[in-house]
PDB file of C-alpha atoms in Angstrom:
ATOM      1  CA  MET A   1      46.007   0.734   6.288  1.00  0.00           C
ATOM      2  CA  LEU A   2      46.545   4.040   4.619  1.00  0.00           C
ATOM      3  CA  TRP A   3      48.502   5.228   1.678  1.00  0.00           C
ATOM      4  CA  GLN A   4      47.749   8.936   1.738  1.00  0.00           C
ATOM      5  CA  CYS A   5      49.111  10.283  -1.512  1.00  0.00           C
ATOM      6  CA  HIS A   6      49.621  13.998  -1.992  1.00  0.00           C
ATOM      7  CA  LEU A   7      49.999  14.162  -5.746  1.00  0.00           C
ATOM      8  CA  ILE A   8      53.204  15.572  -7.221  1.00  0.00           C
ATOM      9  CA  PRO A   9      54.128  16.062 -10.892  1.00  0.00           C
ATOM     10  CA  ALA A  10      56.514  13.145 -11.332  1.00  0.00           C
ATOM     11  CA  ALA A  11      54.979  10.314  -9.360  1.00  0.00           C
ATOM     12  CA  VAL A  12      52.980   9.341  -6.347  1.00  0.00           C
ATOM     13  CA  GLY A  13      54.906   8.737  -3.155  1.00  0.00           C
ATOM     14  CA  VAL A  14      53.170   5.954  -1.271  1.00  0.00           C
ATOM     15  CA  GLY A  15      53.818   5.471   2.425  1.00  0.00           C
ATOM     16  CA  LEU A  16      52.314   2.536   4.281  1.00  0.00           C
ATOM     17  CA  GLN A  17      51.277   2.898   7.905  1.00  0.00           C
ATOM     18  CA  GLY A  18      50.668  -0.135  10.067  1.00  0.00           C
ATOM     19  CA  LYS A  19      47.173  -1.116  11.108  1.00  0.00           C
ATOM     20  CA  GLU A  20      46.436  -1.617  14.777  1.00  0.00           C
ATOM     21  CA  GLY A  21      45.934  -5.207  15.848  1.00  0.00           C
ATOM     22  CA  VAL A  22      47.632  -6.721  12.844  1.00  0.00           C
ATOM     23  CA  GLY A  23      49.812  -9.577  13.993  1.00  0.00           C
ATOM     24  CA  SER A  24      53.152 -10.372  12.489  1.00  0.00           C
ATOM     25  CA  CYS A  25      51.661 -13.574  11.106  1.00  0.00           C
ATOM     26  CA  ILE A  26      50.037 -11.648   8.256  1.00  0.00           C
ATOM     27  CA  SER A  27      52.795  -9.153   7.525  1.00  0.00           C
ATOM     28  CA  GLU A  28      54.251 -11.355   4.806  1.00  0.00           C
ATOM     29  CA  ALA A  29      50.816 -11.743   3.241  1.00  0.00           C
ATOM     30  CA  ILE A  30      50.416  -7.985   3.131  1.00  0.00           C
ATOM     31  CA  HIS A  31      53.875  -7.405   1.690  1.00  0.00           C
ATOM     32  CA  GLY A  32      53.474 -10.156  -0.890  1.00  0.00           C
ATOM     33  CA  GLY A  33      50.010  -9.046  -1.878  1.00  0.00           C
ATOM     34  CA  ILE A  34      50.633  -5.340  -2.234  1.00  0.00           C
ATOM     35  CA  ARG A  35      52.498  -5.756  -5.519  1.00  0.00           C
ATOM     36  CA  ILE A  36      49.499  -7.679  -6.871  1.00  0.00           C
ATOM     37  CA  ILE A  37      47.105  -5.043  -5.594  1.00  0.00           C
ATOM     38  CA  VAL A  38      49.114  -2.199  -7.072  1.00  0.00           C
ATOM     39  CA  GLY A  39      49.682  -3.988 -10.362  1.00  0.00           C
ATOM     40  CA  LEU A  40      46.213  -5.358 -10.996  1.00  0.00           C
ATOM     41  CA  LEU A  41      43.719  -3.183  -9.146  1.00  0.00           C
ATOM     42  CA  PHE A  42      45.252   0.195  -8.460  1.00  0.00           C
ATOM     43  CA  VAL A  43      46.936   0.505 -11.864  1.00  0.00           C
ATOM     44  CA  ASN A  44      44.209  -0.901 -14.091  1.00  0.00           C
ATOM     45  CA  ILE A  45      41.272   0.899 -12.504  1.00  0.00           C
ATOM     46  CA  CYS A  46      42.214   3.551  -9.987  1.00  0.00           C
ATOM     47  CA  ILE A  47      44.876   5.330 -11.968  1.00  0.00           C
ATOM     48  CA  TYR A  48      42.485   5.777 -14.857  1.00  0.00           C
ATOM     49  CA  LEU A  49      39.892   7.156 -12.466  1.00  0.00           C
ATOM     50  CA  LEU A  50      42.498   9.519 -11.080  1.00  0.00           C
ATOM     51  CA  LEU A  51      43.466  10.573 -14.583  1.00  0.00           C
ATOM     52  CA  SER A  52      39.822  11.274 -15.238  1.00  0.00           C
ATOM     53  CA  LEU A  53      40.131  14.008 -12.613  1.00  0.00           C
ATOM     54  CA  HIS A  54      42.879  15.661 -14.714  1.00  0.00           C
ATOM     55  CA  SER A  55      45.135  15.994 -11.686  1.00  0.00           C
ATOM     56  CA  PHE A  56      47.265  12.875 -11.937  1.00  0.00           C
ATOM     57  CA  PRO A  57      49.850  13.471 -14.668  1.00  0.00           C
ATOM     58  CA  SER A  58      52.157  10.486 -14.077  1.00  0.00           C
ATOM     59  CA  SER A  59      52.076   6.929 -15.351  1.00  0.00           C
ATOM     60  CA  LEU A  60      54.375   5.710 -12.586  1.00  0.00           C
ATOM     61  CA  ILE A  61      53.705   4.587  -9.034  1.00  0.00           C
ATOM     62  CA  ASN A  62      56.442   4.185  -6.467  1.00  0.00           C
ATOM     63  CA  SER A  63      55.403   1.710  -3.827  1.00  0.00           C
ATOM     64  CA  GLU A  64      57.193   2.123  -0.518  1.00  0.00           C
ATOM     65  CA  GLU A  65      55.829  -0.877   1.332  1.00  0.00           C
ATOM     66  CA  ARG A  66      58.211  -1.169   4.280  1.00  0.00           C
ATOM     67  CA  VAL A  67      59.694  -4.279   2.826  1.00  0.00           C
ATOM     68  CA  ASP A  68      63.364  -5.099   2.345  1.00  0.00           C
ATOM     69  CA  THR A  69      65.098  -2.808  -0.113  1.00  0.00           C
ATOM     70  CA  ALA A  70      65.806  -5.720  -2.430  1.00  0.00           C
ATOM     71  CA  ASP A  71      62.075  -6.449  -2.674  1.00  0.00           C
ATOM     72  CA  GLN A  72      60.987  -2.889  -3.471  1.00  0.00           C
ATOM     73  CA  GLU A  73      59.956  -2.256  -7.005  1.00  0.00           C
ATOM     74  CA  THR A  74      58.477   0.349  -9.286  1.00  0.00           C
ATOM     75  CA  VAL A  75      55.269  -0.549 -11.088  1.00  0.00           C
ATOM     76  CA  SER A  76      54.710   1.157 -14.410  1.00  0.00           C
ATOM     77  CA  TRP A  77      51.449   1.462 -16.282  1.00  0.00           C
ATOM     78  CA  ASP A  78      51.078   1.033 -20.037  1.00  0.00           C
ATOM     79  CA  ARG A  79      47.856   3.094 -20.111  1.00  0.00           C
ATOM     80  CA  SER A  80      45.756   0.062 -21.037  1.00  0.00           C
ATOM     81  CA  ILE A  81      42.228   0.710 -19.714  1.00  0.00           C
ATOM     82  CA  PRO A  82      39.273  -1.691 -19.692  1.00  0.00           C
ATOM     83  CA  GLU A  83      36.783  -0.513 -22.298  1.00  0.00           C
ATOM     84  CA  ASP A  84      33.791  -0.692 -19.950  1.00  0.00           C
ATOM     85  CA  ILE A  85      35.445   1.821 -17.617  1.00  0.00           C
ATOM     86  CA  LYS A  86      36.430   4.205 -20.398  1.00  0.00           C
ATOM     87  CA  GLN A  87      32.860   4.228 -21.663  1.00  0.00           C
ATOM     88  CA  LYS A  88      31.391   5.165 -18.287  1.00  0.00           C
ATOM     89  CA  ILE A  89      33.840   7.722 -16.894  1.00  0.00           C
ATOM     90  CA  GLN A  90      33.501  11.413 -17.624  1.00  0.00           C
ATOM     91  CA  PRO A  91      36.797  13.282 -17.007  1.00  0.00           C
ATOM     92  CA  LYS A  92      36.759  16.110 -14.470  1.00  0.00           C
ATOM     93  CA  GLU A  93      39.364  18.697 -13.596  1.00  0.00           C
ATOM     94  CA  VAL A  94      40.309  19.375  -9.978  1.00  0.00           C
ATOM     95  CA  PRO A  95      43.392  20.950  -8.340  1.00  0.00           C
ATOM     96  CA  ALA A  96      45.987  18.324  -7.427  1.00  0.00           C
ATOM     97  CA  GLU A  97      46.334  19.713  -3.914  1.00  0.00           C
ATOM     98  CA  SER A  98      42.657  18.978  -3.252  1.00  0.00           C
ATOM     99  CA  VAL A  99      43.091  15.233  -3.848  1.00  0.00           C
ATOM    100  CA  THR A 100      43.813  12.641  -1.160  1.00  0.00           C
ATOM    101  CA  VAL A 101      44.038   8.913  -1.883  1.00  0.00           C
ATOM    102  CA  TRP A 102      43.227   6.370   0.819  1.00  0.00           C
ATOM    103  CA  ILE A 103      44.181   2.718   0.333  1.00  0.00           C
ATOM    104  CA  ASP A 104      43.533  -0.317   2.493  1.00  0.00           C
ATOM    105  CA  PRO A 105      45.499  -3.237   1.012  1.00  0.00           C
ATOM    106  CA  LEU A 106      43.922  -5.753   3.386  1.00  0.00           C
ATOM    107  CA  ASP A 107      40.539  -5.061   4.949  1.00  0.00           C
ATOM    108  CA  ALA A 108      39.198  -7.664   7.408  1.00  0.00           C
ATOM    109  CA  THR A 109      42.664  -8.581   8.641  1.00  0.00           C
ATOM    110  CA  GLN A 110      41.372 -10.510  11.640  1.00  0.00           C
ATOM    111  CA  GLU A 111      39.102 -12.560   9.419  1.00  0.00           C
ATOM    112  CA  TYR A 112      42.016 -13.203   7.075  1.00  0.00           C
ATOM    113  CA  THR A 113      43.942 -14.822   9.945  1.00  0.00           C
ATOM    114  CA  GLU A 114      40.886 -16.991  10.644  1.00  0.00           C
ATOM    115  CA  ASP A 115      40.634 -18.047   6.984  1.00  0.00           C
ATOM    116  CA  LEU A 116      37.269 -16.256   6.605  1.00  0.00           C
ATOM    117  CA  ARG A 117      38.268 -15.025   3.193  1.00  0.00           C
ATOM    118  CA  GLN A 118      34.801 -14.054   2.019  1.00  0.00           C
ATOM    119  CA  TYR A 119      35.127 -10.902   4.166  1.00  0.00           C
ATOM    120  CA  VAL A 120      38.500  -9.798   2.806  1.00  0.00           C
ATOM    121  CA  THR A 121      38.667  -6.832   0.448  1.00  0.00           C
ATOM    122  CA  THR A 122      41.181  -4.392  -0.965  1.00  0.00           C
ATOM    123  CA  MET A 123      39.981  -0.800  -1.173  1.00  0.00           C
ATOM    124  CA  VAL A 124      41.067   2.397  -2.863  1.00  0.00           C
ATOM    125  CA  CYS A 125      39.370   5.764  -2.440  1.00  0.00           C
ATOM    126  CA  VAL A 126      39.928   9.220  -3.889  1.00  0.00           C
ATOM    127  CA  ALA A 127      38.666  12.196  -1.914  1.00  0.00           C
ATOM    128  CA  VAL A 128      38.479  15.734  -3.292  1.00  0.00           C
ATOM    129  CA  ASN A 129      38.394  18.490  -0.678  1.00  0.00           C
ATOM    130  CA  GLY A 130      37.583  15.820   1.879  1.00  0.00           C
ATOM    131  CA  LYS A 131      34.596  14.413  -0.006  1.00  0.00           C
ATOM    132  CA  PRO A 132      34.810  10.822  -1.294  1.00  0.00           C
ATOM    133  CA  VAL A 133      34.352  10.803  -5.065  1.00  0.00           C
ATOM    134  CA  ILE A 134      35.918   7.547  -6.297  1.00  0.00           C
ATOM    135  CA  GLY A 135      35.677   4.176  -4.589  1.00  0.00           C
ATOM    136  CA  VAL A 136      36.950   0.749  -5.556  1.00  0.00           C
ATOM    137  CA  ILE A 137      36.234  -2.377  -3.489  1.00  0.00           C
ATOM    138  CA  HIS A 138      37.955  -5.540  -4.668  1.00  0.00           C
ATOM    139  CA  LYS A 139      37.453  -9.067  -3.335  1.00  0.00           C
ATOM    140  CA  PRO A 140      40.824 -10.704  -4.076  1.00  0.00           C
ATOM    141  CA  PHE A 141      39.720 -14.263  -3.382  1.00  0.00           C
ATOM    142  CA  SER A 142      36.830 -14.156  -5.841  1.00  0.00           C
ATOM    143  CA  ALA A 143      38.159 -11.497  -8.243  1.00  0.00           C
ATOM    144  CA  TYR A 144      34.990  -9.405  -7.868  1.00  0.00           C
ATOM    145  CA  THR A 145      35.468  -5.638  -8.145  1.00  0.00           C
ATOM    146  CA  ALA A 146      32.933  -2.890  -7.488  1.00  0.00           C
ATOM    147  CA  TRP A 147      33.759   0.695  -8.428  1.00  0.00           C
ATOM    148  CA  ALA A 148      31.914   3.968  -8.647  1.00  0.00           C
ATOM    149  CA  MET A 149      32.639   7.634  -9.259  1.00  0.00           C
ATOM    150  CA  VAL A 150      30.360  10.435  -8.121  1.00  0.00           C
ATOM    151  CA  ASP A 151      28.737  11.910 -11.254  1.00  0.00           C
ATOM    152  CA  GLY A 152      30.966   9.662 -13.309  1.00  0.00           C
ATOM    153  CA  GLY A 153      29.645   6.104 -13.581  1.00  0.00           C
ATOM    154  CA  SER A 154      29.846   2.744 -11.823  1.00  0.00           C
ATOM    155  CA  ASN A 155      29.693  -1.005 -12.388  1.00  0.00           C
ATOM    156  CA  VAL A 156      27.430  -1.703  -9.407  1.00  0.00           C
ATOM    157  CA  LYS A 157      23.914  -0.637  -8.409  1.00  0.00           C
ATOM    158  CA  ALA A 158      21.464  -0.598  -5.532  1.00  0.00           C
ATOM    159  CA  ARG A 159      19.049  -3.469  -4.999  1.00  0.00           C
ATOM    160  CA  SER A 160      15.410  -3.075  -5.957  1.00  0.00           C
ATOM    161  CA  PHE A 161      14.048  -3.406  -2.414  1.00  0.00           C
ATOM    162  CA  TYR A 162      15.086  -2.459   1.127  1.00  0.00           C
ATOM    163  CA  ASN A 163      13.107  -3.181   4.283  1.00  0.00           C
ATOM    164  CA  GLU A 164      12.778   0.003   6.340  1.00  0.00           C
ATOM    165  CA  LYS A 165      10.235  -1.403   8.813  1.00  0.00           C
ATOM    166  CA  THR A 166      12.349  -4.311  10.087  1.00  0.00           C
ATOM    167  CA  PRO A 167      15.731  -3.839   8.420  1.00  0.00           C
ATOM    168  CA  ARG A 168      18.506  -6.387   8.301  1.00  0.00           C
ATOM    169  CA  ILE A 169      21.399  -4.619   9.981  1.00  0.00           C
ATOM    170  CA  ILE A 170      24.985  -5.613   9.258  1.00  0.00           C
ATOM    171  CA  VAL A 171      27.543  -4.893  11.984  1.00  0.00           C
ATOM    172  CA  SER A 172      31.055  -5.829  13.033  1.00  0.00           C
ATOM    173  CA  ARG A 173      31.474  -9.293  14.506  1.00  0.00           C
ATOM    174  CA  SER A 174      33.163  -7.792  17.568  1.00  0.00           C
ATOM    175  CA  HIS A 175      30.244  -5.682  18.766  1.00  0.00           C
ATOM    176  CA  ALA A 176      27.066  -7.190  17.305  1.00  0.00           C
ATOM    177  CA  GLY A 177      25.484  -7.323  20.763  1.00  0.00           C
ATOM    178  CA  LYS A 178      25.633  -3.554  21.259  1.00  0.00           C
ATOM    179  CA  VAL A 179      23.700  -2.895  18.087  1.00  0.00           C
ATOM    180  CA  GLU A 180      21.323  -5.815  18.523  1.00  0.00           C
ATOM    181  CA  GLN A 181      19.914  -4.579  21.815  1.00  0.00           C
ATOM    182  CA  VAL A 182      19.179  -1.063  20.563  1.00  0.00           C
ATOM    183  CA  ALA A 183      18.007  -2.194  17.118  1.00  0.00           C
ATOM    184  CA  ARG A 184      15.460  -4.607  18.495  1.00  0.00           C
ATOM    185  CA  GLN A 185      14.166  -1.990  20.894  1.00  0.00           C
ATOM    186  CA  THR A 186      13.714   0.300  17.895  1.00  0.00           C
ATOM    187  CA  PHE A 187      12.541  -2.017  15.117  1.00  0.00           C
ATOM    188  CA  GLY A 188      11.183  -5.008  17.046  1.00  0.00           C
ATOM    189  CA  ASN A 189      12.340  -8.509  17.919  1.00  0.00           C
ATOM    190  CA  LYS A 190      12.196  -9.655  14.300  1.00  0.00           C
ATOM    191  CA  THR A 191      15.089  -7.365  13.379  1.00  0.00           C
ATOM    192  CA  VAL A 192      17.930  -9.431  11.936  1.00  0.00           C
ATOM    193  CA  ILE A 193      21.482  -8.610  12.996  1.00  0.00           C
ATOM    194  CA  ILE A 194      24.196  -9.844  10.630  1.00  0.00           C
ATOM    195  CA  PRO A 195      27.672 -10.019  12.203  1.00  0.00           C
ATOM    196  CA  ALA A 196      30.362  -9.694   9.545  1.00  0.00           C
ATOM    197  CA  GLY A 197      33.983  -8.736   9.064  1.00  0.00           C
ATOM    198  CA  GLY A 198      35.401  -5.945   6.956  1.00  0.00           C
ATOM    199  CA  ALA A 199      33.930  -2.537   6.180  1.00  0.00           C
ATOM    200  CA  GLY A 200      34.166  -3.163   2.439  1.00  0.00           C
ATOM    201  CA  TYR A 201      32.167  -6.372   2.736  1.00  0.00           C
ATOM    202  CA  LYS A 202      29.491  -4.595   4.761  1.00  0.00           C
ATOM    203  CA  VAL A 203      29.034  -1.869   2.160  1.00  0.00           C
ATOM    204  CA  LEU A 204      28.736  -4.485  -0.593  1.00  0.00           C
ATOM    205  CA  ALA A 205      25.990  -6.119   1.489  1.00  0.00           C
ATOM    206  CA  LEU A 206      23.847  -3.036   0.829  1.00  0.00           C
ATOM    207  CA  LEU A 207      24.185  -3.358  -2.950  1.00  0.00           C
ATOM    208  CA  ASP A 208      23.158  -5.657  -5.779  1.00  0.00           C
ATOM    209  CA  VAL A 209      26.225  -7.901  -5.782  1.00  0.00           C
ATOM    210  CA  ALA A 210      26.158 -11.204  -7.641  1.00  0.00           C
ATOM    211  CA  GLU A 211      28.519 -13.010  -5.298  1.00  0.00           C
ATOM    212  CA  LYS A 212      27.903 -16.472  -3.867  1.00  0.00           C
ATOM    213  CA  ASN A 213      29.216 -15.673  -0.362  1.00  0.00           C
ATOM    214  CA  GLN A 214      27.949 -12.105  -0.149  1.00  0.00           C
ATOM    215  CA  GLU A 215      25.212 -11.539   2.428  1.00  0.00           C
ATOM    216  CA  GLU A 216      22.523  -8.891   1.984  1.00  0.00           C
ATOM    217  CA  ALA A 217      21.586  -6.188   4.481  1.00  0.00           C
ATOM    218  CA  ASP A 218      19.468  -3.035   4.533  1.00  0.00           C
ATOM    219  CA  VAL A 219      21.563  -0.910   6.899  1.00  0.00           C
ATOM    220  CA  TYR A 220      25.216  -0.909   7.960  1.00  0.00           C
ATOM    221  CA  ILE A 221      25.985   0.357  11.464  1.00  0.00           C
ATOM    222  CA  HIS A 222      29.332   0.735  13.216  1.00  0.00           C
ATOM    223  CA  VAL A 223      29.323   1.992  16.797  1.00  0.00           C
ATOM    224  CA  THR A 224      33.013   2.407  17.622  1.00  0.00           C
ATOM    225  CA  TYR A 225      36.035   4.349  16.384  1.00  0.00           C
ATOM    226  CA  ILE A 226      37.078   3.380  12.853  1.00  0.00           C
ATOM    227  CA  LYS A 227      39.892   4.366  10.506  1.00  0.00           C
ATOM    228  CA  LYS A 228      39.039   6.384   7.416  1.00  0.00           C
ATOM    229  CA  TRP A 229      40.902   4.042   5.066  1.00  0.00           C
ATOM    230  CA  ASP A 230      38.376   1.373   6.122  1.00  0.00           C
ATOM    231  CA  ILE A 231      35.353   3.400   5.041  1.00  0.00           C
ATOM    232  CA  CYS A 232      36.314   5.960   2.385  1.00  0.00           C
ATOM    233  CA  ALA A 233      35.882   3.643  -0.612  1.00  0.00           C
ATOM    234  CA  GLY A 234      32.510   2.389   0.571  1.00  0.00           C
ATOM    235  CA  ASN A 235      31.397   5.923   1.297  1.00  0.00           C
ATOM    236  CA  ALA A 236      32.341   6.973  -2.232  1.00  0.00           C
ATOM    237  CA  VAL A 237      30.505   4.039  -3.813  1.00  0.00           C
ATOM    238  CA  LEU A 238      27.342   4.699  -1.814  1.00  0.00           C
ATOM    239  CA  ARG A 239      27.511   8.425  -2.494  1.00  0.00           C
ATOM    240  CA  ALA A 240      27.898   7.806  -6.229  1.00  0.00           C
ATOM    241  CA  LEU A 241      24.786   5.614  -6.183  1.00  0.00           C
ATOM    242  CA  GLY A 242      22.685   8.080  -4.187  1.00  0.00           C
ATOM    243  CA  GLY A 243      23.214   6.454  -0.804  1.00  0.00           C
ATOM    244  CA  HIS A 244      24.548   7.824   2.455  1.00  0.00           C
ATOM    245  CA  MET A 245      27.279   7.120   4.970  1.00  0.00           C
ATOM    246  CA  THR A 246      27.395   9.483   7.937  1.00  0.00           C
ATOM    247  CA  THR A 247      28.307   9.490  11.599  1.00  0.00           C
ATOM    248  CA  LEU A 248      25.643   8.183  13.951  1.00  0.00           C
ATOM    249  CA  THR A 249      24.468  11.775  14.472  1.00  0.00           C
ATOM    250  CA  GLY A 250      24.144  12.408  10.738  1.00  0.00           C
ATOM    251  CA  GLU A 251      27.324  14.383  10.131  1.00  0.00           C
ATOM    252  CA  GLU A 252      29.223  13.937   6.881  1.00  0.00           C
ATOM    253  CA  ILE A 253      32.641  12.288   7.294  1.00  0.00           C
ATOM    254  CA  SER A 254      35.572  14.368   6.037  1.00  0.00           C
ATOM    255  CA  TYR A 255      38.492  12.497   4.477  1.00  0.00           C
ATOM    256  CA  THR A 256      41.154  15.022   5.320  1.00  0.00           C
ATOM    257  CA  GLY A 257      42.952  15.743   8.565  1.00  0.00           C
ATOM    258  CA  SER A 258      43.012  12.924  11.086  1.00  0.00           C
ATOM    259  CA  ASP A 259      42.950   9.315   9.915  1.00  0.00           C
ATOM    260  CA  GLY A 260      40.174   8.239  12.274  1.00  0.00           C
ATOM    261  CA  ASN A 261      36.422   8.703  12.563  1.00  0.00           C
ATOM    262  CA  GLU A 262      35.197   8.873  16.149  1.00  0.00           C
ATOM    263  CA  GLY A 263      31.491   9.295  15.490  1.00  0.00           C
ATOM    264  CA  GLY A 264      30.629   5.748  14.450  1.00  0.00           C
ATOM    265  CA  LEU A 265      28.709   5.384  11.212  1.00  0.00           C
ATOM    266  CA  ILE A 266      25.414   4.459   9.674  1.00  0.00           C
ATOM    267  CA  ALA A 267      25.128   3.659   5.967  1.00  0.00           C
ATOM    268  CA  SER A 268      22.077   3.139   3.800  1.00  0.00           C
ATOM    269  CA  ILE A 269      20.820   3.466   0.252  1.00  0.00           C
ATOM    270  CA  ASN A 270      17.309   4.060  -1.084  1.00  0.00           C
ATOM    271  CA  MET A 271      16.066   4.527   2.481  1.00  0.00           C
ATOM    272  CA  ASN A 272      15.130   7.517   4.646  1.00  0.00           C
ATOM    273  CA  HIS A 273      18.584   7.985   6.142  1.00  0.00           C
ATOM    274  CA  LYS A 274      17.576  10.851   8.406  1.00  0.00           C
ATOM    275  CA  ALA A 275      14.713   8.813   9.870  1.00  0.00           C
ATOM    276  CA  LEU A 276      17.094   5.936  10.597  1.00  0.00           C
ATOM    277  CA  ILE A 277      19.417   8.254  12.502  1.00  0.00           C
ATOM    278  CA  GLU A 278      16.550   9.670  14.548  1.00  0.00           C
ATOM    279  CA  LYS A 279      15.483   6.169  15.557  1.00  0.00           C
ATOM    280  CA  LEU A 280      18.916   5.163  16.837  1.00  0.00           C
ATOM    281  CA  PRO A 281      20.067   8.048  19.056  1.00  0.00           C
ATOM    282  CA  ASP A 282      21.639   5.966  21.828  1.00  0.00           C
ATOM    283  CA  LEU A 283      24.269   4.307  19.651  1.00  0.00           C
ATOM    284  CA  GLU A 284      26.320   7.499  19.361  1.00  0.00           C
ATOM    285  CA  LYS A 285      27.238   7.331  23.038  1.00  0.00           C
ATOM    286  CA  THR A 286      29.376   4.234  22.459  1.00  0.00           C
ATOM    287  CA  SER A 287      31.077   5.418  19.282  1.00  0.00           C
ATOM    288  CA  HIS A 288      34.006   7.376  20.682  1.00  0.00           C
ATOM    289  CA  LYS A 289      37.473   5.957  21.037  1.00  0.00           C
TER     290      LYS A 289
END
């Protein structure tokens, strides 16, 4: 899902677009949860991060959630900021027109319907001139939140070791077989493929996350078309920590223009990203919509 917010002086106008493949059985969960997401995650963390860019002058968010008029509400912010965030963030000034905000209120929607809640995340990303600079990944069912700002601080870090020789590769549950065949041809039969749901969950798998149900991987690969609201936050977090998320051919992903990425993706941190791309040339052929 995307809330693409072009910032204006008085408030942020938030428009929610539907996500493909989302059944009506979860629409009420999305509508009911968005007020929680806006009130607890977006307001308490993301607005302060936006303010740190000196281009978000309002303390008011209007949430247009495509719910009944009677259920719509305005969420105000009292400017209360967690001390640990204030201590880490260094304010930066950017033109308001250069900022785009991408929000996915419910990542891993299919897994949510299957009660696989460990994969579910809520994500917010701020891009400046198309480059992801702020990312927040929140696990609503365990209350874990990871955030990072490029050149501005974070509450998460990379692990101390990654296996480049026979990496553990995390992929979508729906196309694990495609990656498995190529990966094992490249890295050997001992290569471990981890099928998982949710792009946010997969990025967290690359990091040092103290979560009971969080798996660990060395590389994240996606070989099909994917929406930018699914990947912007993770891209920002990795970028802030010195990692990489690119298309399968090594191109940077721009978070302006169209809402989809047709080049697949490969994500890594503290590894030779270029060498990984060169080893997996055939995956790009299956990445287009």
